[in-house]
Short mmCIF file of C-alpha atoms in Angstrom, two decimals:
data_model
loop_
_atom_site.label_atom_id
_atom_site.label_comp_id
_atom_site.label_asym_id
_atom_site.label_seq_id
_atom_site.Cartn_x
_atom_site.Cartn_y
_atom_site.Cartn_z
CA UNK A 287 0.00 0.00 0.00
CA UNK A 288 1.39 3.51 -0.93
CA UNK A 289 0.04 6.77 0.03
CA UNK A 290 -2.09 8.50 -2.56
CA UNK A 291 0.46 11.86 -2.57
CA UNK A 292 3.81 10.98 -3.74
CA UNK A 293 4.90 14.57 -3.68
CA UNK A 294 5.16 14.33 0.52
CA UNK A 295 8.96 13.04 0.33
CA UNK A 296 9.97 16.85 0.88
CA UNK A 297 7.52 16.96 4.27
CA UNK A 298 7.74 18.12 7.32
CA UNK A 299 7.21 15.53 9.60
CA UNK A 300 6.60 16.28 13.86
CA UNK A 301 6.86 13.51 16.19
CA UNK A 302 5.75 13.69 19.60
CA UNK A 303 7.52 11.57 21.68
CA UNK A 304 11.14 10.12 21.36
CA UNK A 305 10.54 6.35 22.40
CA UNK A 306 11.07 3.05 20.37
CA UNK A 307 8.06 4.23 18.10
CA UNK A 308 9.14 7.85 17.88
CA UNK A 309 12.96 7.63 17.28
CA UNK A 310 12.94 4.45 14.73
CA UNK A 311 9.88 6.54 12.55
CA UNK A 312 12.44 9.25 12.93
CA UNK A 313 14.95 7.39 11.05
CA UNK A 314 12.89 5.93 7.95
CA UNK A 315 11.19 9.67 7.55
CA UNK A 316 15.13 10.66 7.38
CA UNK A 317 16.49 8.47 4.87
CA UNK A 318 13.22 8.79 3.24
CA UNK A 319 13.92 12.42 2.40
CA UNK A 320 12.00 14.61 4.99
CA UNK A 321 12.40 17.51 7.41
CA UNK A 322 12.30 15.85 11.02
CA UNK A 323 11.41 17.32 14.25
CA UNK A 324 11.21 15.31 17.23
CA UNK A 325 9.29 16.59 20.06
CA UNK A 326 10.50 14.52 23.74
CA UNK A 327 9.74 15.79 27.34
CA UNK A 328 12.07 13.42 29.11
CA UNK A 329 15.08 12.20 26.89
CA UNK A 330 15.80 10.14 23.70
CA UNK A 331 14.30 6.45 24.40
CA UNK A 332 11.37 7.79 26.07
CA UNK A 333 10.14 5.40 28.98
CA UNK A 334 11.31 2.42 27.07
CA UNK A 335 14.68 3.40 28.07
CA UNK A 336 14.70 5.76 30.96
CA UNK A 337 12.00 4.18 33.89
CA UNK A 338 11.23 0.86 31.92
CA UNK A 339 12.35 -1.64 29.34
CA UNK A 340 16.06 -1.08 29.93
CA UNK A 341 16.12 -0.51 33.66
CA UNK A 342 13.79 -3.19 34.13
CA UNK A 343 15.55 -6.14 32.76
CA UNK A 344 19.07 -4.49 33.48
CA UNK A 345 17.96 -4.97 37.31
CA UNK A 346 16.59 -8.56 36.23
CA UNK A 347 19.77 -9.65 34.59
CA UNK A 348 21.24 -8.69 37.65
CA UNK A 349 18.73 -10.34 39.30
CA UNK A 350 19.57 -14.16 37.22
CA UNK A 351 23.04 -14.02 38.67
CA UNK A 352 21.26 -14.99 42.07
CA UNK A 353 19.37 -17.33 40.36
CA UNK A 354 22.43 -18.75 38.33
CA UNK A 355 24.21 -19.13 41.54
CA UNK A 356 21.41 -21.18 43.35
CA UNK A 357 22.41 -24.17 40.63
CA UNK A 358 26.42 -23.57 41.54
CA UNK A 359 26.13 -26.97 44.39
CA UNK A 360 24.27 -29.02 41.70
CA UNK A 361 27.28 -27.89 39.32
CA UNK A 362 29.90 -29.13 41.88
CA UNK A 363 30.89 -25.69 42.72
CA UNK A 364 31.58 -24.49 46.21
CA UNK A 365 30.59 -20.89 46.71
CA UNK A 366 32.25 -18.80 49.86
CA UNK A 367 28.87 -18.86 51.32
CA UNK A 368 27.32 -21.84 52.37
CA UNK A 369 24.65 -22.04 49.39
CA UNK A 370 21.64 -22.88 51.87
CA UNK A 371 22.43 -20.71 54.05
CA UNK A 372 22.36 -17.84 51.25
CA UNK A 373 19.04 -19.17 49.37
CA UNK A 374 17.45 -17.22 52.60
CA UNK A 375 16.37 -13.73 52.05
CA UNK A 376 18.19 -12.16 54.68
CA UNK A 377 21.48 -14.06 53.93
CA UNK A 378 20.87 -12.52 50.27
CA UNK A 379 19.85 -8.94 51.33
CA UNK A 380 23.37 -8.49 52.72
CA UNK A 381 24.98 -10.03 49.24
CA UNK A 382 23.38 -7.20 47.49
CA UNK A 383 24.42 -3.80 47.12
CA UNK A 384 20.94 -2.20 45.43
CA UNK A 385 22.22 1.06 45.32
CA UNK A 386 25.27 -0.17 43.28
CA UNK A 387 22.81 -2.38 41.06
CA UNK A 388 20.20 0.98 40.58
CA UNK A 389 23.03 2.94 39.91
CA UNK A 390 24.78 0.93 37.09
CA UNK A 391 21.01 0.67 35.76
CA UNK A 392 20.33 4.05 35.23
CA UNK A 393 23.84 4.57 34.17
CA UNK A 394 23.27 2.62 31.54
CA UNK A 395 19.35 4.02 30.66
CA UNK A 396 20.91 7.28 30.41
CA UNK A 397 24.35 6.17 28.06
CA UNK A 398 21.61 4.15 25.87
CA UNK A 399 19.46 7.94 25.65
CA UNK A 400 22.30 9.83 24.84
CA UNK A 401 23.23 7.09 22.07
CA UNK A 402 20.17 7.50 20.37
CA UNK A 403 20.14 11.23 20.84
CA UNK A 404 23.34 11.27 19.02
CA UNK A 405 22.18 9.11 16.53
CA UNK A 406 19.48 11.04 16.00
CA UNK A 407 21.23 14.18 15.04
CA UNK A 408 23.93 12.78 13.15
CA UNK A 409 21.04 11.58 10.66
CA UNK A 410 19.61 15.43 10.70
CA UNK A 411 16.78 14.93 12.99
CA UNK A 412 15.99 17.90 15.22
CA UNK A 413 15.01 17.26 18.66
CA UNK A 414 13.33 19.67 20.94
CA UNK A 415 13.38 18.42 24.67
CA UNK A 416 9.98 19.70 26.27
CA UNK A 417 6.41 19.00 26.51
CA UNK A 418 4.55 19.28 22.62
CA UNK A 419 0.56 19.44 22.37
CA UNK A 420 -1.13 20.07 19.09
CA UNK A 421 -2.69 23.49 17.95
CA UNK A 422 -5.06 21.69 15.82
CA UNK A 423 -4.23 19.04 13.20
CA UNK A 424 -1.00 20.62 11.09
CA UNK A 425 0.81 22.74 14.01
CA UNK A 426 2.99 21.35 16.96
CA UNK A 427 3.41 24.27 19.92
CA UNK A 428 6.22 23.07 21.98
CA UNK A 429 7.11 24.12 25.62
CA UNK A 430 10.79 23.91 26.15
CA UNK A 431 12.35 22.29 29.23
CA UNK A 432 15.44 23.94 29.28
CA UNK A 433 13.83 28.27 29.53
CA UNK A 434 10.20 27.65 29.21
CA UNK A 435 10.18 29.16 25.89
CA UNK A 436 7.17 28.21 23.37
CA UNK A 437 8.25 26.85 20.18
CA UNK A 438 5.79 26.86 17.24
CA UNK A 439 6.41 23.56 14.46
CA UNK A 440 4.50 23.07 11.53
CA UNK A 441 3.66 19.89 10.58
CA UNK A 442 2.47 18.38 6.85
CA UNK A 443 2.62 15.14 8.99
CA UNK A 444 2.32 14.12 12.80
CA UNK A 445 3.57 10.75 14.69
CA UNK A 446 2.10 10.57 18.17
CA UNK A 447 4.08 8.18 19.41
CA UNK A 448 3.16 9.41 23.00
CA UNK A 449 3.93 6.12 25.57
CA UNK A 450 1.66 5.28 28.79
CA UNK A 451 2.02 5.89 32.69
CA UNK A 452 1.65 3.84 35.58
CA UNK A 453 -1.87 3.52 36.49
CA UNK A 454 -2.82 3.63 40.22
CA UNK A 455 -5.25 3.49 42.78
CA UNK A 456 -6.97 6.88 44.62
CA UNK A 457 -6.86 4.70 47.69
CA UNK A 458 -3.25 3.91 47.04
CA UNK A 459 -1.30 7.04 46.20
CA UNK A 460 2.42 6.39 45.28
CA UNK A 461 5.04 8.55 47.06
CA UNK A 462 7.98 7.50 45.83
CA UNK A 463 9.40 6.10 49.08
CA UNK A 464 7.09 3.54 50.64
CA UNK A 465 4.31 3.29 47.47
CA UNK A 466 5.81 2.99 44.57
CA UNK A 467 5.38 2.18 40.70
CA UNK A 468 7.88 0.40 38.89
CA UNK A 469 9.27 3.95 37.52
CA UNK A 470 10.68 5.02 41.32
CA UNK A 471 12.18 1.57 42.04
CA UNK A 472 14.99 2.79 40.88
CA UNK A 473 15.21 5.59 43.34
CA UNK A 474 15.69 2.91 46.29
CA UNK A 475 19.12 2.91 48.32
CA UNK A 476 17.84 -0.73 50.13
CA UNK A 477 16.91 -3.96 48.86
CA UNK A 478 12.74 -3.57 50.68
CA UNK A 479 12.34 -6.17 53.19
CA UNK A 480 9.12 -7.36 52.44
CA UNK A 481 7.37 -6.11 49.17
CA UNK A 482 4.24 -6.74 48.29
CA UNK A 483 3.59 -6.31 44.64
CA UNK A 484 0.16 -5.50 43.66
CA UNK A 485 -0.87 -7.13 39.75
CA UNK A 486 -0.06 -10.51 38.76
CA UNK A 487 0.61 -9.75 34.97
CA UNK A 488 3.45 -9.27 33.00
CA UNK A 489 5.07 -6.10 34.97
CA UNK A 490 4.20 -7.78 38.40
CA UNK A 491 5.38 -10.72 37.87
CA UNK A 492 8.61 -9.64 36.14
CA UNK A 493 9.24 -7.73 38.91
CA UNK A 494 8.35 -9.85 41.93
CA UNK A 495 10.61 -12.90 40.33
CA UNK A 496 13.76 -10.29 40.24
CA UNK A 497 13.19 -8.96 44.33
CA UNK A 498 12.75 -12.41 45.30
CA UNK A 499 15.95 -13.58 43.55
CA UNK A 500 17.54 -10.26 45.26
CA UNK A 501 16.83 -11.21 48.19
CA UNK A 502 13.10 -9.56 49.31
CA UNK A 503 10.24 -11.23 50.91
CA UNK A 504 7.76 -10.96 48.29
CA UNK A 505 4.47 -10.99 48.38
CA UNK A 506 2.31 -11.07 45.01
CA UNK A 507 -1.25 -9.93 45.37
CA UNK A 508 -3.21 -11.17 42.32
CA UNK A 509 -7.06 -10.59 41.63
CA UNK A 510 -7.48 -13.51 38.99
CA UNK A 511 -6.77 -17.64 39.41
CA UNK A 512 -2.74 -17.64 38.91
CA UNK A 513 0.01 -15.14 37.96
CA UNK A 514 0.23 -14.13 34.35
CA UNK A 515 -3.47 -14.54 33.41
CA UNK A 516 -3.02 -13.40 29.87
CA UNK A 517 -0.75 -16.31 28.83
CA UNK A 518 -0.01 -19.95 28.01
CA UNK A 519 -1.89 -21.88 30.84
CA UNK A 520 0.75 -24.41 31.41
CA UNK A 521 3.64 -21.77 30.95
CA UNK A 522 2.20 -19.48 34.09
CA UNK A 523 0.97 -22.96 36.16
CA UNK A 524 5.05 -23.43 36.24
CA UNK A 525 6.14 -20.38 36.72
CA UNK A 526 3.78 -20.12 39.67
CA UNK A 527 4.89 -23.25 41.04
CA UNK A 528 8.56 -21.82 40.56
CA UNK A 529 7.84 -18.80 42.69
CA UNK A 530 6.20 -20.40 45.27
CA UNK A 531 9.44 -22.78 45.45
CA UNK A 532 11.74 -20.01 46.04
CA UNK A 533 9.56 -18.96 48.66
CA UNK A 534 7.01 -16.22 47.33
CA UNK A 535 3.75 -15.78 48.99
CA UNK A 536 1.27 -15.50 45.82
CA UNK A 537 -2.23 -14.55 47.24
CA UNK A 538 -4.46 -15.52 44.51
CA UNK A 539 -8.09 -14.24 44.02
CA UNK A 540 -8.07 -11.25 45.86
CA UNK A 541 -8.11 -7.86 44.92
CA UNK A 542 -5.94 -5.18 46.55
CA UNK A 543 -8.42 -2.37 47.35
CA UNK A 544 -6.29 0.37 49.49
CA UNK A 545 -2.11 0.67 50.08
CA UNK A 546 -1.36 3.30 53.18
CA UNK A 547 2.09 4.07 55.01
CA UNK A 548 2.79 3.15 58.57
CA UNK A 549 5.51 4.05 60.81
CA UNK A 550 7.08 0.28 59.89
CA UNK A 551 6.46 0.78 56.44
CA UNK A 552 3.09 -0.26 54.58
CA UNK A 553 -0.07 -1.96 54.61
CA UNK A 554 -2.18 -3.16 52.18
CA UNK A 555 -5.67 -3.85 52.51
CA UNK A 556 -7.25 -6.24 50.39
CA UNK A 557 -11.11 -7.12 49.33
CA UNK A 558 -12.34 -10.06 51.38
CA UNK A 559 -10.83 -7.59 54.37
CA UNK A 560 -7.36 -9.18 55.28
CA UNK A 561 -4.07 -6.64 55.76
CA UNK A 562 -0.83 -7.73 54.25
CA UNK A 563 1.85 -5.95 56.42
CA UNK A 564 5.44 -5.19 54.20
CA UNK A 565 7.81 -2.75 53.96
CA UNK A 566 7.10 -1.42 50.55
CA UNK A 567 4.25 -1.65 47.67
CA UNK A 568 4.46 -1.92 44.00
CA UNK A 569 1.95 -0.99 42.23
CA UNK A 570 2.08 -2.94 39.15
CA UNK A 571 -2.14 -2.72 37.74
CA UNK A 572 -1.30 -1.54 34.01
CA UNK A 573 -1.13 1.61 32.52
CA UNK A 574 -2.89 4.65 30.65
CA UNK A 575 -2.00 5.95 27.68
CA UNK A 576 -0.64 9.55 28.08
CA UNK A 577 -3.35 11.24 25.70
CA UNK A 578 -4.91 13.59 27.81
CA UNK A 579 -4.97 17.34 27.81
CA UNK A 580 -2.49 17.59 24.46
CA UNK A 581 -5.13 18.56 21.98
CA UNK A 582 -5.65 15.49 20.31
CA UNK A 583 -9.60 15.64 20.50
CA UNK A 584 -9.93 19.27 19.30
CA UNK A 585 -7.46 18.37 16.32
CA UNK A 586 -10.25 15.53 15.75
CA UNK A 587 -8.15 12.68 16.88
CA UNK A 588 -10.72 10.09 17.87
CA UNK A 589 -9.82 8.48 21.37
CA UNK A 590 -11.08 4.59 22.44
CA UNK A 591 -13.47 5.01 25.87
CA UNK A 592 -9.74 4.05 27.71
CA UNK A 593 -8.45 6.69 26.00
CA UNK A 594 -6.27 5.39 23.57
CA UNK A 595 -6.00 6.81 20.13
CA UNK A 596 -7.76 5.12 17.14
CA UNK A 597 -5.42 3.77 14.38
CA UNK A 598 -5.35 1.40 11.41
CA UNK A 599 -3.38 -1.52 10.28
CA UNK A 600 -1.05 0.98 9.02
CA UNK A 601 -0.87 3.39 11.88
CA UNK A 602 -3.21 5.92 10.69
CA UNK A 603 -5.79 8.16 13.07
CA UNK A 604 -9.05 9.29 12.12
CA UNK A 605 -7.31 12.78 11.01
CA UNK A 606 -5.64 12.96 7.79
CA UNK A 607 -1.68 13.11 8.07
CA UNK A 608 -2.08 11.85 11.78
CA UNK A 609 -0.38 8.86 12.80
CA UNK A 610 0.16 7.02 16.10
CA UNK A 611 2.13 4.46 17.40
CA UNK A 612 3.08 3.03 20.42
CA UNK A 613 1.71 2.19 23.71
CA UNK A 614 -0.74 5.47 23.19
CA UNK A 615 -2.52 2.98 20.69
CA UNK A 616 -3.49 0.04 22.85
CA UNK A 617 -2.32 -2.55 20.39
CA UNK A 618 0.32 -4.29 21.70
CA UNK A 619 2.49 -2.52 24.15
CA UNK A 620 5.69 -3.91 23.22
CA UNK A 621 8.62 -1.98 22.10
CA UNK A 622 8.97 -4.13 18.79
CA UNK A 623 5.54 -2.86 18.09
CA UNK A 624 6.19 0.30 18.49
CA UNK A 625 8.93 0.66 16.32
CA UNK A 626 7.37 -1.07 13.84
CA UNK A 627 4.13 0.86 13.87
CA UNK A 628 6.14 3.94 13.60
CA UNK A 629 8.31 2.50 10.74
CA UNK A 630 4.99 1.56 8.81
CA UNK A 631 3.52 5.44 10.00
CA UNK A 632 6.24 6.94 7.89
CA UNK A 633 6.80 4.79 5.22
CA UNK A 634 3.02 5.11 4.13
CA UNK A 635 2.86 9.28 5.29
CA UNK A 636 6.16 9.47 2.40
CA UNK A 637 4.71 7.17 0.25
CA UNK A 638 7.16 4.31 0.22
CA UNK A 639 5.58 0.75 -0.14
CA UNK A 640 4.58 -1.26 3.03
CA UNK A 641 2.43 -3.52 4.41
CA UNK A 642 0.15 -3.74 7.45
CA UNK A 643 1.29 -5.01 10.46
CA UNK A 644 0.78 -8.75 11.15
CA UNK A 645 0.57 -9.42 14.75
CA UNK A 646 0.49 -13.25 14.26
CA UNK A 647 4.37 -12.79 13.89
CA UNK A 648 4.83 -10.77 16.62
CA UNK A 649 7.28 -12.58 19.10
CA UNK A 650 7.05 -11.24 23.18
CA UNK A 651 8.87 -12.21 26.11
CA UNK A 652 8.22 -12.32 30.11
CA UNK A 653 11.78 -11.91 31.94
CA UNK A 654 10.79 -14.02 34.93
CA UNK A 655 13.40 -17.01 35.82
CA UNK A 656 13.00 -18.90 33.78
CA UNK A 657 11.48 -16.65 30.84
CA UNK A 658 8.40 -17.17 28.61
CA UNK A 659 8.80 -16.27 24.89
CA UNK A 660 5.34 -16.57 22.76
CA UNK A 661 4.93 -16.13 19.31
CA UNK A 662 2.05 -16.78 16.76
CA UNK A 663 -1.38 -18.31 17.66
CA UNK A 664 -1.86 -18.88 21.41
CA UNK A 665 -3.83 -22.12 22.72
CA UNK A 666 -6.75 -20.04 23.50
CA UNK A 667 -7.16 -18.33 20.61
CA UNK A 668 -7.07 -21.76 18.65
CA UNK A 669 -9.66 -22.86 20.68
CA UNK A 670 -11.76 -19.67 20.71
CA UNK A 671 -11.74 -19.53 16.91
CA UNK A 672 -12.33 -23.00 16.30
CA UNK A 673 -9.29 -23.74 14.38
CA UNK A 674 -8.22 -27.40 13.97
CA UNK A 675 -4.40 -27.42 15.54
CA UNK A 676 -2.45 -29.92 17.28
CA UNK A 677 -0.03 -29.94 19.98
CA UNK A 678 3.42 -31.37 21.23
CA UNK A 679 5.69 -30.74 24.56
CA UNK A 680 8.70 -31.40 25.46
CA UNK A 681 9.85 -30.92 28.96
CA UNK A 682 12.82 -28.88 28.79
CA UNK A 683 14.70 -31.19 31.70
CA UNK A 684 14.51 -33.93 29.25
CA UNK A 685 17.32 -31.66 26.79
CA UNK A 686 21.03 -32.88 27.32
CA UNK A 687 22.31 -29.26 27.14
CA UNK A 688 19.76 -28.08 29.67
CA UNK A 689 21.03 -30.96 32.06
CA UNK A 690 24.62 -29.74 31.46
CA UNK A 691 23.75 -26.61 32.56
CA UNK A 692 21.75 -27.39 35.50
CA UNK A 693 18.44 -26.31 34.04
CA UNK A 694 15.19 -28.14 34.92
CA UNK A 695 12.44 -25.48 34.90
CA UNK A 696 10.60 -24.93 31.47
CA UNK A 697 9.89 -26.76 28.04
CA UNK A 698 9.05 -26.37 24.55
CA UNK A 699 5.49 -26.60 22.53
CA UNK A 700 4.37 -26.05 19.59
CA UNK A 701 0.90 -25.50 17.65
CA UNK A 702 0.39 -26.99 14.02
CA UNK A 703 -2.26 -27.66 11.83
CA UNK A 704 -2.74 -31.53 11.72
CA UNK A 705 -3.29 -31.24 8.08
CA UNK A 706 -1.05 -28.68 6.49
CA UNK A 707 1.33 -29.39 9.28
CA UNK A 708 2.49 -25.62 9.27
CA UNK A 709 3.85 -24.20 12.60
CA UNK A 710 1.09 -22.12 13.76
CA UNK A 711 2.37 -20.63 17.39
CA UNK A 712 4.67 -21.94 19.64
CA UNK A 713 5.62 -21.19 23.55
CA UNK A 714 9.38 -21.60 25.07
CA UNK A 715 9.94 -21.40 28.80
CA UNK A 716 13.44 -21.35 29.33
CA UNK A 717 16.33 -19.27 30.52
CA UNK A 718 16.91 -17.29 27.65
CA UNK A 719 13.47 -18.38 26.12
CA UNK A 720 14.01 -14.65 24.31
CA UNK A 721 16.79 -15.95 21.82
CA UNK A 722 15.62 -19.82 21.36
CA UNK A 723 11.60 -18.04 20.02
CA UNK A 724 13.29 -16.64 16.95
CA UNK A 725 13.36 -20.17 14.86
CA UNK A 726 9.57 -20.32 15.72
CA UNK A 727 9.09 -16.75 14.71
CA UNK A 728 10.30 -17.45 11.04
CA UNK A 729 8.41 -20.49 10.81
CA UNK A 730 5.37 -18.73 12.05
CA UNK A 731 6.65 -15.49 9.71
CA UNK A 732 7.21 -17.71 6.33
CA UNK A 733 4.50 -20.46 7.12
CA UNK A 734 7.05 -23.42 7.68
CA UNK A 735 5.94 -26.80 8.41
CA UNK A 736 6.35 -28.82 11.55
CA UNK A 737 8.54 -31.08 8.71
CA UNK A 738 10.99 -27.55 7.77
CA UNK A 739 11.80 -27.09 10.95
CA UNK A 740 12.56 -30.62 11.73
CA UNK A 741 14.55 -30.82 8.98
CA UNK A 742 16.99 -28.06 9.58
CA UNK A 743 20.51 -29.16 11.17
CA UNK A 744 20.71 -28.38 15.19
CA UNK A 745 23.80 -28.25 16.89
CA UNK A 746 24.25 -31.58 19.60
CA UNK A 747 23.77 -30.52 22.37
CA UNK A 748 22.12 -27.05 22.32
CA UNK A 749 18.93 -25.73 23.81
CA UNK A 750 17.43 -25.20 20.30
CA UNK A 751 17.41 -28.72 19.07
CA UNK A 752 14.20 -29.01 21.90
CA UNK A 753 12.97 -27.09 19.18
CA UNK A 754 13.49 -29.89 16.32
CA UNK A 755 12.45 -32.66 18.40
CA UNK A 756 9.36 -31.19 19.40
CA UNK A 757 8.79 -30.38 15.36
CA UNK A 758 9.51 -34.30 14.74
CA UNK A 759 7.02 -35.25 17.41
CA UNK A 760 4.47 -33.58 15.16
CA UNK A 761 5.58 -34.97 11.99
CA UNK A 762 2.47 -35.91 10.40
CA UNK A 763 2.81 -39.16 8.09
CA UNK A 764 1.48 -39.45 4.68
CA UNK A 765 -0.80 -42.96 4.25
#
């Protein structure tokens, strides 16, 4: 698909908001021949890279060095403390130093910013660091950060590529000390005592897994059935399992109504009336899109009832030359998707070809120990849609690389049509399950069969040739 004015390679192009979506449009409106302005109130990398993607799983790869070391006696290795002894969380909270680890992590949020704010100009782009709202649907007015100045940008074409916030509860305030969201972690000098994370999904879980490998007594607080709701059944039934063998408290099927500070620290009330005492809260119960009070809806930007902003398979609004991407949309809020959605913004806006986005091939990851990496058609949306598919796993214990390496938590399974035999989804959970998805993403991407994949050479031993086996497993043979 191409846009219907080719003469728009010469445009001016405004993007609000420097994140994954904002920066990488930024680029392919560049080499694509426009005038770029870029339009950030924080820094380069927006949230993705300064309160959440890269601190977050910077803290949690520190965090799998814990974990690593609880297989060290399995391994035959003999670690100056007595391995049992440091499994406990107060043995641990003196083996880390979390203002060392917070500092290293926004150290290296803010090198990443500045990397991409060089990048940035070195391709042309102008930046303006400040808060940008629209004066209706072709004019940017920017409000500097650095003298308060106003800045006015005209736009033939705008990106919103505006990011969300932590959402929280009027009965539980965050201060920044004692209630927190997962953007003022970082601003803690002490590993918390006991924390009791609020929100069960991806965020809360991510996040409970990494203080309770720290060294924290965590408690996770989750409204539905099991941790990780949203995802492969058997994937979240084991990762459950894994957290309450490390010694997490998960409260399951209760709701967290109110979170208030105490002289000791905090307490959290819940719904059925019960008060979890801890030292700190996380809030971790989503987040809203930051749309409001900008001027999208007098530009004629149409907003969802959650306030998200409308688009199309190729990233367009409901006002011509508006685009959005990003976690402002509601699609997926992934940074892949973002990028993507801007990329596809752009190359449309300048009239370059592309193609919708496919979110069959999108690939995610959860950073919990061990990860879960998902990509294609998920079990329940095989069976909500009535699609014929069958299914093979294969514990990941049962691998002779995973026993080298100590490993015993996770597996591999796929989905396939029992017909056509091609690879419709699979799910890894794995350490590293984040590198060993990408052979199931290009089967899923090119519409490989169970038979292609099982087919390609593995190296003996290696994590990935779980992957062929499974795929032979579901070899289906022609009578």
């Amino acid at each position: 698909m191409t846009n219907e004015n080719p003469d728009l390679q010469a445009s001016r192009i405004v993007i609000l908001g420097g994140g994954p979506g904002g920066y990488e449009a930024a680029l392919v409106a560049r080499r694509l021949g426009a005038d770029v302005t870029v339009v950030e109130r924080q820094g380069l990398g927006g949230a993705a890279v300064l309160t959440d993607v890269v601190p977050s799983k910077t803290l949690i790869a520190t965090a799998d060095w814990m974990t690593i070391a609880d297989r060290a006696a399995d391994l035959g290795i003999r670690l100056p403390v007595d391995t049992a002894k440091a499994a406990h969380p107060a043995m641990r909270r003196h083996m880390v130093d979390l203002d060392a680890v917070n500092t290293r992590v926004m150290a290296l949020a803010a090198a990443q910013s500045a990397d991409i704010h060089a990048r940035l100009e070195r391709e042309g782009v102008r930046v303006l660091i400040g808060e940008g709202r629209l004066d209706g649907p072709s004019r940017v007015q920017v409000t500097l950060q650095e003298d308060a100045a106003e800045v006015s940008v005209d736009a033939d074409v705008i990106l919103l590529a505006l990011g969300a916030t932590p959402r929280v509860l009027p009965t539980a305030i965050p201060d920044g000390e004692r209630i927190l969201t997962w953007t003022q972690l970082y601003n803690l000098k002490e590993l918390p005592e006991r924390l009791i994370v609020v929100g069960s999904g991806v965020t809360g879980a991510e996040f409970a897994g990494a203080y309770n490998a720290l060294g924290s007594d965590v408690v996770l607080v989750s409204s539905r059935d099991r941790v990780l709701p949203g995802e492969d059944a058997d994937a979240a039934e084991l990762i459950e399992g894994v957290f309450r063998s490390r010694g997490m408290t998960v409260m399951s099927r209760t709701r967290a109504e109110a979170a208030v500070r105490t002289d000791e620290g905090v307490e959290v009330t819940l719904a059925d009336g019960r008060v979890v005492k801890g030292s700190h809260v996380l809030l971790a119960v989503g987040s809203i899109p930051s749309t409001a009070g900008i001027g999208l809806e007098e530009a004629g930007v149409r907003l969802t009832p959650s306030g998200h902003v409308q688009v199309d398979k190729v990233s367009r609004t409901s006002v011509r030359g508006i685009y959005a991407a990003g976690d402002c949309t509601g699609i997926l809020p992934l940074a892949s998707v973002a990028a993507m959605q801007g990329r596809v913004a752009m190359s449309h806006a300048l009239g370059d070809a592309v193609s919708p986005i496919k979110l069959r091939t999108v690939a995610a990851n959860i950073f919990t120990a061990p990860e879960i990496a998902t990509v294609g058609y998920s079990e329940e949306k095989l069976k909500e849609q009535g699609s014929k598919y069958v299914t093979t796993t294969l514990p990941l214990a049962r691998n002779p690389r995973a026993k080298m390496l100590g490993m015993r938590d996770g597996f591999v399974k796929l989905f396939a049509h029992p017909e056509a035999s091609v690879v419709l989804g699979g799910v890894v959970v794995a350490p590293r399950a984040s590198e060993l998805i990408f052979p199931i993403t290009l089967a899923v991407a090119h519409r490989l069969t169970v038979d292609d994949v099982a087919e390609a050479f593995t190296v003996y031993p290696s994590l990935s040739g779980s992957i062929a086996e499974v795929a032979r497993m579901l070899h289906h043979r022609e009578d």
